[in-house]
Amino acid sequence: MPAVSKGDGMRGLAVFISDIRNCKSKEAEIKRINKELANIRSKFKGDKALDGYSKKKYVCKLLFIFLLGHDIDFGHMEAVNLLSSNKYTEKQIGYLFISVLVNSNSELIRLINNAIKNDLASRNPTFMCLALHCIANVGSREMGEAFAADIPRILVAGDSMDSVKQSAALCLLRLYKASPDLVPMGEWTARVVHLLNDQHMGVVTAAVSLITCLCKKNPDDFKTCISLAVSRLSRIVSSASTDLQDYTYYFVPAPWLSVKLLRLLQCYPPPEDAAVKGRLVECLETVLNKAQEPPKSKKVQHSNAKNAILFETISLIIHYDSEPNLLVRACNQLGQFLQHRETNLRYLALESMCTLASSEFSHEAVKTHIDTVINALKTERDVSVRQRAADLLYAMCDRSNAKQIVSEMLRYLETADYAIREEIVLKVAILAEKYAVDYSWYVDTILNLIRIAGDYVSEEVWYRVLQIVTNRDDVQGYAAKTVFEALQAPACHENMVKVGGYILGEFGNLIAGDPRSSPPVQFSLLHSKFHLCSVATRALLLSTYIKFINLFPETKATIQGVLRAGSQLRNADVELQQRAVEYLTLSSVASTDVLATVLEEMPPFPERESSILAKLKRKKGPGAGSALDDGRRDPSSNDINGGVEPTPSTVSTPSPSADLLGLRAAPPPAAPAAPSGAGNLLVDVFSDGPAPQPSLGPTPEEAFLSELEPPAPESPMALLADPAPVADPGPEDVGPPIPEADELLNKFVCKNNGVLFENQLLQIGVKSEFRQNLGRMYLFYGNKTSVQFQNFLPTVVHPGDLQTQLAVQTKRVAAQVDGGAQVQQVLNIECLRDFLTPPLLSVRFRYGGAPQSLTLKLPVTINKFFQPTEMAAQDFFQRWKQLSLPQQEAQKIFKANHPMDAEVTKAKLLGFGSALLDNVDPNPENFVGAGIIQTKALQVGCLLRLEPNAQAQMYRLTLRTSKEPVSRHLCELLAQQF
Amino acid sequence: MQFMLLFSRQGKLRLQKWYVPLSDKEKKKITRELVQTVLARKPKMCSFLEWRDLKIVYKRYASLYFCCAIEDQDNELITLEIIHRYVELLDKYFGSVCELDIIFNFEKAYFILDEFLLGGEVQETSKKNVLKAIEQADLLQEKTDNAYHSKSFMGYKKAY
């Protein structure tokens, strides 16, 4: 093939490029570029119409300038003009410019889309491909909106050329990734799956990528792809090295397609059909066998392509995790690679073995390679390979090899790259704790960590060692002895001083018998470090000193002298000063008994998940450790979590416990009293049966807000059917709801308690509980002024049909509300059948003689009568299918109004009332829920699915219920919450 | 694949292809960071590295570095061969390609890439088919009187 002679050489462009290359300095380059920009601008602005060639040349120059890193703010229009040229190269340059410099100027997007539309309709495959490439390159939402519906049609049309199909498949993939909501699933999906059978390998190659992406969200729709993929793969794997002609790459048949097919299969569990499965296992074995055959070529491309398939095969075997034989073979194969001369293969083998180590079938086989891996950690020259080796050691560690692995990792730490030290420290700390048989080894290990890499030992690590030593009395003496020895080093890390200070303060007495570590020696050793330490450490040491006064009365005078020194009592740091003053006073006033009680040994810490593990998870990836977040707890939660014997004295002592708050990895176990009380209350009230009790006991204000005023005298209770005494005034008497009413209502869809309304005069608070089809709501009306409200009359109104759907029974409240006072109103609610609009709450009163009135929507929505239902994935899908009539489904796609946080979303869905079902949706990002709406007349089963798309900041919400209006209504309600 | 960058040993960016939406600022930052990281690596080091939450696969051909960012589940070795196949395509098209071919005919380099990879996925692996598509395009184009041979004009020597 001749060299570039054929191109559409643009001489002016080449001259410009070589000018730029000849520029000696950045300034010269900028000068040359500015000159060119001025020239192009004048050409574009000139009255003489430019011919296509010149336009193409200038647009190309602009593109070049942009790619050099300069901003381009004109020329877009000329590029768009090129799109409608019928000369191919002009069109091509136009598309390239648009693809690289896309800009969300809506006017232009419309023009661009128009040009694309024309090319797609042109039936000229080369033009169609250009247009598809452009859509795929830009991938913007606007383009998705314009073309997402057309492209599937092009993709499956019988008369589309192969090259067009290929481009269409990947174009659709890009649009789907960017805006999944815009790509409608439909009849075409089945035909896309059958592209796996296409004769043209290129079409299959493109289609597999599309199917792999689509099936992740819609596994059921694409299930038939499994058997097709297996048979395609089988044909490739068993073909001779030249069968596939140009699709053979360095004697490897269709490596890209093979890898993609293996990836596709990883979206599904092992095939259920025994024949398909058998065929697949055969394929996997063939790949493993081929790895043992001598290479057909010495070229690295040959071995890379072959091994790419091998590694993907191993990934699939690990994904299935069900074929012990294959897992062990995979492990042996990787073992061979561990000593391969290609660094790349060693790297990948280490990485892949990490996942094998977690399978019960191959864990032991992985362990046999420990020496090779340790050797890799020591001798690999590339840090990224050493990192993989460290990861693998961590993954293969268990009780049998923990000592060896921990000591190797400690040794590695001495020379490890700074970037990975903290991670290694965390891993060592975790392994040492997890597999400690004797805790003296654990203590030694952590102290070694501090010695070797003190700067990388985070708080979590040294807090944890204190926690463990405190909880295990068999190791306390050893710990005291060891820290004492460690502190004797002339230069020791501040973290060592912290650990040493704390442990000696608690357990120094255990080694005090030895004259070499007598109390005065311990004290002077610690105090010799004092002046070199930070404020936090010094504060900790002061607490150690006061503990010493209790442990060793003989040190009292010395320590009081230290505390009394001007440098402590008048320390500029308020914490140090306060500790010095208080400890000094405590030591002088308190009797020995009091001192002994106050400074008692710390109680054991409650067992909880290691905060170190949480930290490692956080480091390893967002989301992984969110459930374990050990955010600092409010110090007031101290006594809740205080431990086994939370004597007030121990807790209130300003002992080093203050420094340990960071240990609290779990939220305080004791829930606030009020909500649980309220829950019980509701059970009591309604336990007798679904019918509401005609007379309720005294209002249990105790359970809610104890500072409430006593409730107003009750009005005679009316029967539900006839709430006469507080009869609704009728809609005509009630004004329309205030404009914010809907927004206020929305706030209560997912929660039951809160402030419903507030202005300068009045605050209305809500507390409510719902069970089955019944609810009880407390409304609190607070007078914010100092003047009495008169003729205070809150009433509940049922507009329209609501009367027959919802029964709300209210009690009258006192007609006067004093300034600053709060009155409470109780509402008993019964849901008779499904309803769409909430009741209205009308509040009327006179303030300073002027009549006031206010209408709100009462926060009673249909979802309040939700009863969560747990079910297994299988049941869920079965029910989902049963509700497949179009009118049973409501779907909404909407932009996120709040940050997309999975935990918040979960909380909202639970608040909404449905159960959250794990392990149902194959995509763990998605949420699936189920519940039953309980009304007196009927029950409505509801299934919901929420699919967040973080990239697009969008959600898709799907509701299926047996009643159409309920689906729609729930969908509306819930969609506003995110 | 999330993006592909071609840069010279001096750190000059020769080609950039982004398959995920990013702002220009972000693109420049990523480019700067990656060029620095990759250039700092020694020749015998492994071709893969972890970077942010992506995997970087790179390979040097003469004076040019080809560098791809792939996602966690993507296959490193096959990505290395994506790079190689692209180099082969360029080589076949330009006839012993060198860095200057890519500089002076950057638009061609983009067109070839689009035929080979689309939306970050391999579209067509057959060398014949890719080049056929490009050649067809070349045939389609009109004769211009500026027909110009970059090689003879520049008289540069091969680096690859």
GROMACS .gro file of C-alpha atoms in nm, chain A residues 220-408:
model
  189
  220ASP     CA    1  -3.428  -1.198   3.204
  221ASP     CA    2  -3.484  -1.031   2.869
  222PHE     CA    3  -3.148  -1.147   2.744
  223LYS     CA    4  -3.129  -1.489   2.903
  224THR     CA    5  -3.128  -1.664   2.568
  225CYS     CA    6  -2.788  -1.514   2.499
  226ILE     CA    7  -2.626  -1.772   2.729
  227SER     CA    8  -2.667  -2.071   2.503
  228LEU     CA    9  -2.588  -1.866   2.192
  229ALA     CA   10  -2.273  -1.730   2.351
  230VAL     CA   11  -2.165  -2.075   2.461
  231SER     CA   12  -2.206  -2.225   2.118
  232ARG     CA   13  -2.028  -1.933   1.952
  233LEU     CA   14  -1.744  -1.957   2.200
  234SER     CA   15  -1.723  -2.329   2.153
  235ARG     CA   16  -1.693  -2.291   1.778
  236ILE     CA   17  -1.412  -2.038   1.816
  237VAL     CA   18  -1.221  -2.226   2.082
  238SER     CA   19  -1.226  -2.548   1.887
  239SER     CA   20  -1.138  -2.393   1.553
  240ALA     CA   21  -0.794  -2.439   1.409
  241SER     CA   22  -0.564  -2.144   1.423
  242THR     CA   23  -0.625  -2.038   1.067
  243ASP     CA   24  -0.994  -2.112   1.028
  244LEU     CA   25  -1.108  -1.762   1.100
  245GLN     CA   26  -0.882  -1.594   0.848
  246ASP     CA   27  -0.856  -1.226   0.921
  247TYR     CA   28  -1.016  -1.274   1.262
  248THR     CA   29  -0.723  -1.485   1.367
  249TYR     CA   30  -0.465  -1.278   1.545
  250TYR     CA   31  -0.115  -1.417   1.566
  251PHE     CA   32  -0.249  -1.774   1.543
  252VAL     CA   33  -0.514  -1.712   1.806
  253PRO     CA   34  -0.868  -1.736   1.669
  254ALA     CA   35  -1.081  -1.426   1.744
  255PRO     CA   36  -0.925  -1.330   2.077
  256TRP     CA   37  -1.132  -1.012   2.121
  257LEU     CA   38  -1.456  -1.187   2.054
  258SER     CA   39  -1.364  -1.477   2.285
  259VAL     CA   40  -1.283  -1.241   2.570
  260LYS     CA   41  -1.608  -1.053   2.517
  261LEU     CA   42  -1.812  -1.373   2.513
  262LEU     CA   43  -1.649  -1.487   2.835
  263ARG     CA   44  -1.729  -1.150   2.987
  264LEU     CA   45  -2.090  -1.180   2.879
  265LEU     CA   46  -2.119  -1.519   3.047
  266GLN     CA   47  -1.995  -1.361   3.370
  267CYS     CA   48  -2.319  -1.164   3.386
  268TYR     CA   49  -2.508  -1.484   3.460
  269PRO     CA   50  -2.487  -1.780   3.695
  270PRO     CA   51  -2.374  -2.113   3.546
  271PRO     CA   52  -2.610  -2.229   3.269
  272GLU     CA   53  -2.905  -2.430   3.401
  273ASP     CA   54  -2.933  -2.645   3.092
  274ALA     CA   55  -2.704  -2.941   3.145
  275ALA     CA   56  -2.612  -2.969   2.778
  276VAL     CA   57  -2.517  -2.603   2.755
  277LYS     CA   58  -2.324  -2.627   3.075
  278GLY     CA   59  -2.142  -2.935   2.957
  279ARG     CA   60  -2.044  -2.763   2.638
  280LEU     CA   61  -1.921  -2.459   2.828
  281VAL     CA   62  -1.714  -2.665   3.073
  282GLU     CA   63  -1.561  -2.834   2.772
  283CYS     CA   64  -1.466  -2.492   2.631
  284LEU     CA   65  -1.311  -2.385   2.957
  285GLU     CA   66  -1.112  -2.706   2.973
  286THR     CA   67  -0.996  -2.660   2.617
  287VAL     CA   68  -0.866  -2.315   2.701
  288LEU     CA   69  -0.683  -2.451   3.004
  289ASN     CA   70  -0.540  -2.733   2.794
  290LYS     CA   71  -0.425  -2.500   2.522
  291ALA     CA   72  -0.230  -2.300   2.780
  292GLN     CA   73  -0.010  -2.607   2.824
  293GLU     CA   74   0.058  -2.649   2.453
  294PRO     CA   75   0.381  -2.512   2.310
  295PRO     CA   76   0.334  -2.165   2.162
  296LYS     CA   77   0.267  -2.140   1.789
  297SER     CA   78   0.471  -1.824   1.769
  298LYS     CA   79   0.741  -1.657   1.969
  299LYS     CA   80   0.578  -1.317   1.930
  300VAL     CA   81   0.448  -1.157   2.244
  301GLN     CA   82   0.125  -1.080   2.062
  302HIS     CA   83   0.057  -1.448   2.031
  303SER     CA   84   0.105  -1.518   2.399
  304ASN     CA   85  -0.080  -1.205   2.505
  305ALA     CA   86  -0.384  -1.290   2.298
  306LYS     CA   87  -0.382  -1.648   2.415
  307ASN     CA   88  -0.340  -1.550   2.777
  308ALA     CA   89  -0.603  -1.280   2.756
  309ILE     CA   90  -0.850  -1.557   2.683
  310LEU     CA   91  -0.700  -1.772   2.955
  311PHE     CA   92  -0.734  -1.502   3.221
  312GLU     CA   93  -1.090  -1.429   3.115
  313THR     CA   94  -1.164  -1.800   3.135
  314ILE     CA   95  -1.022  -1.810   3.485
  315SER     CA   96  -1.237  -1.508   3.578
  316LEU     CA   97  -1.542  -1.700   3.462
  317ILE     CA   98  -1.438  -2.008   3.659
  318ILE     CA   99  -1.395  -1.792   3.968
  319HIS     CA  100  -1.727  -1.623   3.899
  320TYR     CA  101  -1.906  -1.958   3.892
  321ASP     CA  102  -1.711  -2.075   4.198
  322SER     CA  103  -1.873  -2.415   4.166
  323GLU     CA  104  -1.630  -2.637   3.979
  324PRO     CA  105  -1.357  -2.742   4.223
  325ASN     CA  106  -1.165  -2.920   3.953
  326LEU     CA  107  -1.150  -2.615   3.728
  327LEU     CA  108  -1.068  -2.385   4.019
  328VAL     CA  109  -0.769  -2.593   4.117
  329ARG     CA  110  -0.653  -2.618   3.757
  330ALA     CA  111  -0.685  -2.242   3.726
  331CYS     CA  112  -0.480  -2.200   4.039
  332ASN     CA  113  -0.205  -2.428   3.910
  333GLN     CA  114  -0.196  -2.238   3.585
  334LEU     CA  115  -0.160  -1.908   3.768
  335GLY     CA  116   0.107  -2.065   3.982
  336GLN     CA  117   0.312  -2.126   3.668
  337PHE     CA  118   0.271  -1.762   3.572
  338LEU     CA  119   0.397  -1.646   3.911
  339GLN     CA  120   0.749  -1.729   3.796
  340HIS     CA  121   0.709  -1.632   3.434
  341ARG     CA  122   0.972  -1.405   3.287
  342GLU     CA  123   0.705  -1.161   3.161
  343THR     CA  124   0.636  -0.904   3.432
  344ASN     CA  125   0.288  -0.854   3.294
  345LEU     CA  126   0.198  -1.216   3.349
  346ARG     CA  127   0.334  -1.220   3.701
  347TYR     CA  128   0.130  -0.913   3.778
  348LEU     CA  129  -0.189  -1.059   3.641
  349ALA     CA  130  -0.133  -1.396   3.806
  350LEU     CA  131  -0.094  -1.231   4.146
  351GLU     CA  132  -0.405  -1.024   4.086
  352SER     CA  133  -0.613  -1.314   3.968
  353MET     CA  134  -0.500  -1.541   4.251
  354CYS     CA  135  -0.629  -1.287   4.500
  355THR     CA  136  -0.983  -1.370   4.396
  356LEU     CA  137  -0.909  -1.742   4.388
  357ALA     CA  138  -0.792  -1.721   4.747
  358SER     CA  139  -1.140  -1.635   4.861
  359SER     CA  140  -1.298  -1.945   4.712
  360GLU     CA  141  -1.324  -2.233   4.954
  361PHE     CA  142  -1.232  -2.476   4.676
  362SER     CA  143  -0.908  -2.311   4.582
  363HIS     CA  144  -0.795  -2.140   4.902
  364GLU     CA  145  -0.567  -2.428   4.995
  365ALA     CA  146  -0.424  -2.453   4.645
  366VAL     CA  147  -0.343  -2.082   4.651
  367LYS     CA  148  -0.167  -2.122   4.983
  368THR     CA  149   0.087  -2.362   4.836
  369HIS     CA  150   0.239  -2.069   4.644
  370ILE     CA  151   0.319  -1.871   4.956
  371ASP     CA  152   0.695  -1.887   4.915
  372THR     CA  153   0.683  -1.764   4.558
  373VAL     CA  154   0.460  -1.477   4.659
  374ILE     CA  155   0.681  -1.379   4.949
  375ASN     CA  156   0.973  -1.389   4.712
  376ALA     CA  157   0.785  -1.161   4.474
  377LEU     CA  158   0.727  -0.917   4.757
  378LYS     CA  159   1.099  -0.911   4.822
  379THR     CA  160   1.244  -0.915   4.475
  380GLU     CA  161   1.000  -0.763   4.226
  381ARG     CA  162   1.145  -0.444   4.090
  382ASP     CA  163   0.815  -0.286   4.001
  383VAL     CA  164   0.618  -0.142   4.289
  384SER     CA  165   0.285  -0.221   4.127
  385VAL     CA  166   0.378  -0.589   4.119
  386ARG     CA  167   0.491  -0.580   4.481
  387GLN     CA  168   0.160  -0.423   4.569
  388ARG     CA  169  -0.021  -0.716   4.407
  389ALA     CA  170   0.197  -0.958   4.600
  390ALA     CA  171   0.112  -0.785   4.927
  391ASP     CA  172  -0.257  -0.801   4.837
  392LEU     CA  173  -0.231  -1.169   4.763
  393LEU     CA  174  -0.054  -1.243   5.089
  394TYR     CA  175  -0.332  -1.064   5.269
  395ALA     CA  176  -0.593  -1.263   5.079
  396MET     CA  177  -0.434  -1.603   5.138
  397CYS     CA  178  -0.365  -1.545   5.507
  398ASP     CA  179  -0.532  -1.773   5.759
  399ARG     CA  180  -0.448  -1.906   6.102
  400SER     CA  181  -0.197  -2.154   5.964
  401ASN     CA  182   0.030  -1.903   5.794
  402ALA     CA  183  -0.050  -1.576   5.971
  403LYS     CA  184   0.275  -1.556   6.162
  404GLN     CA  185   0.486  -1.605   5.853
  405ILE     CA  186   0.285  -1.361   5.642
  406VAL     CA  187   0.270  -1.094   5.909
  407SER     CA  188   0.641  -1.109   5.969
  408GLU     CA  189   0.712  -1.088   5.595
   0.00000   0.00000   0.00000
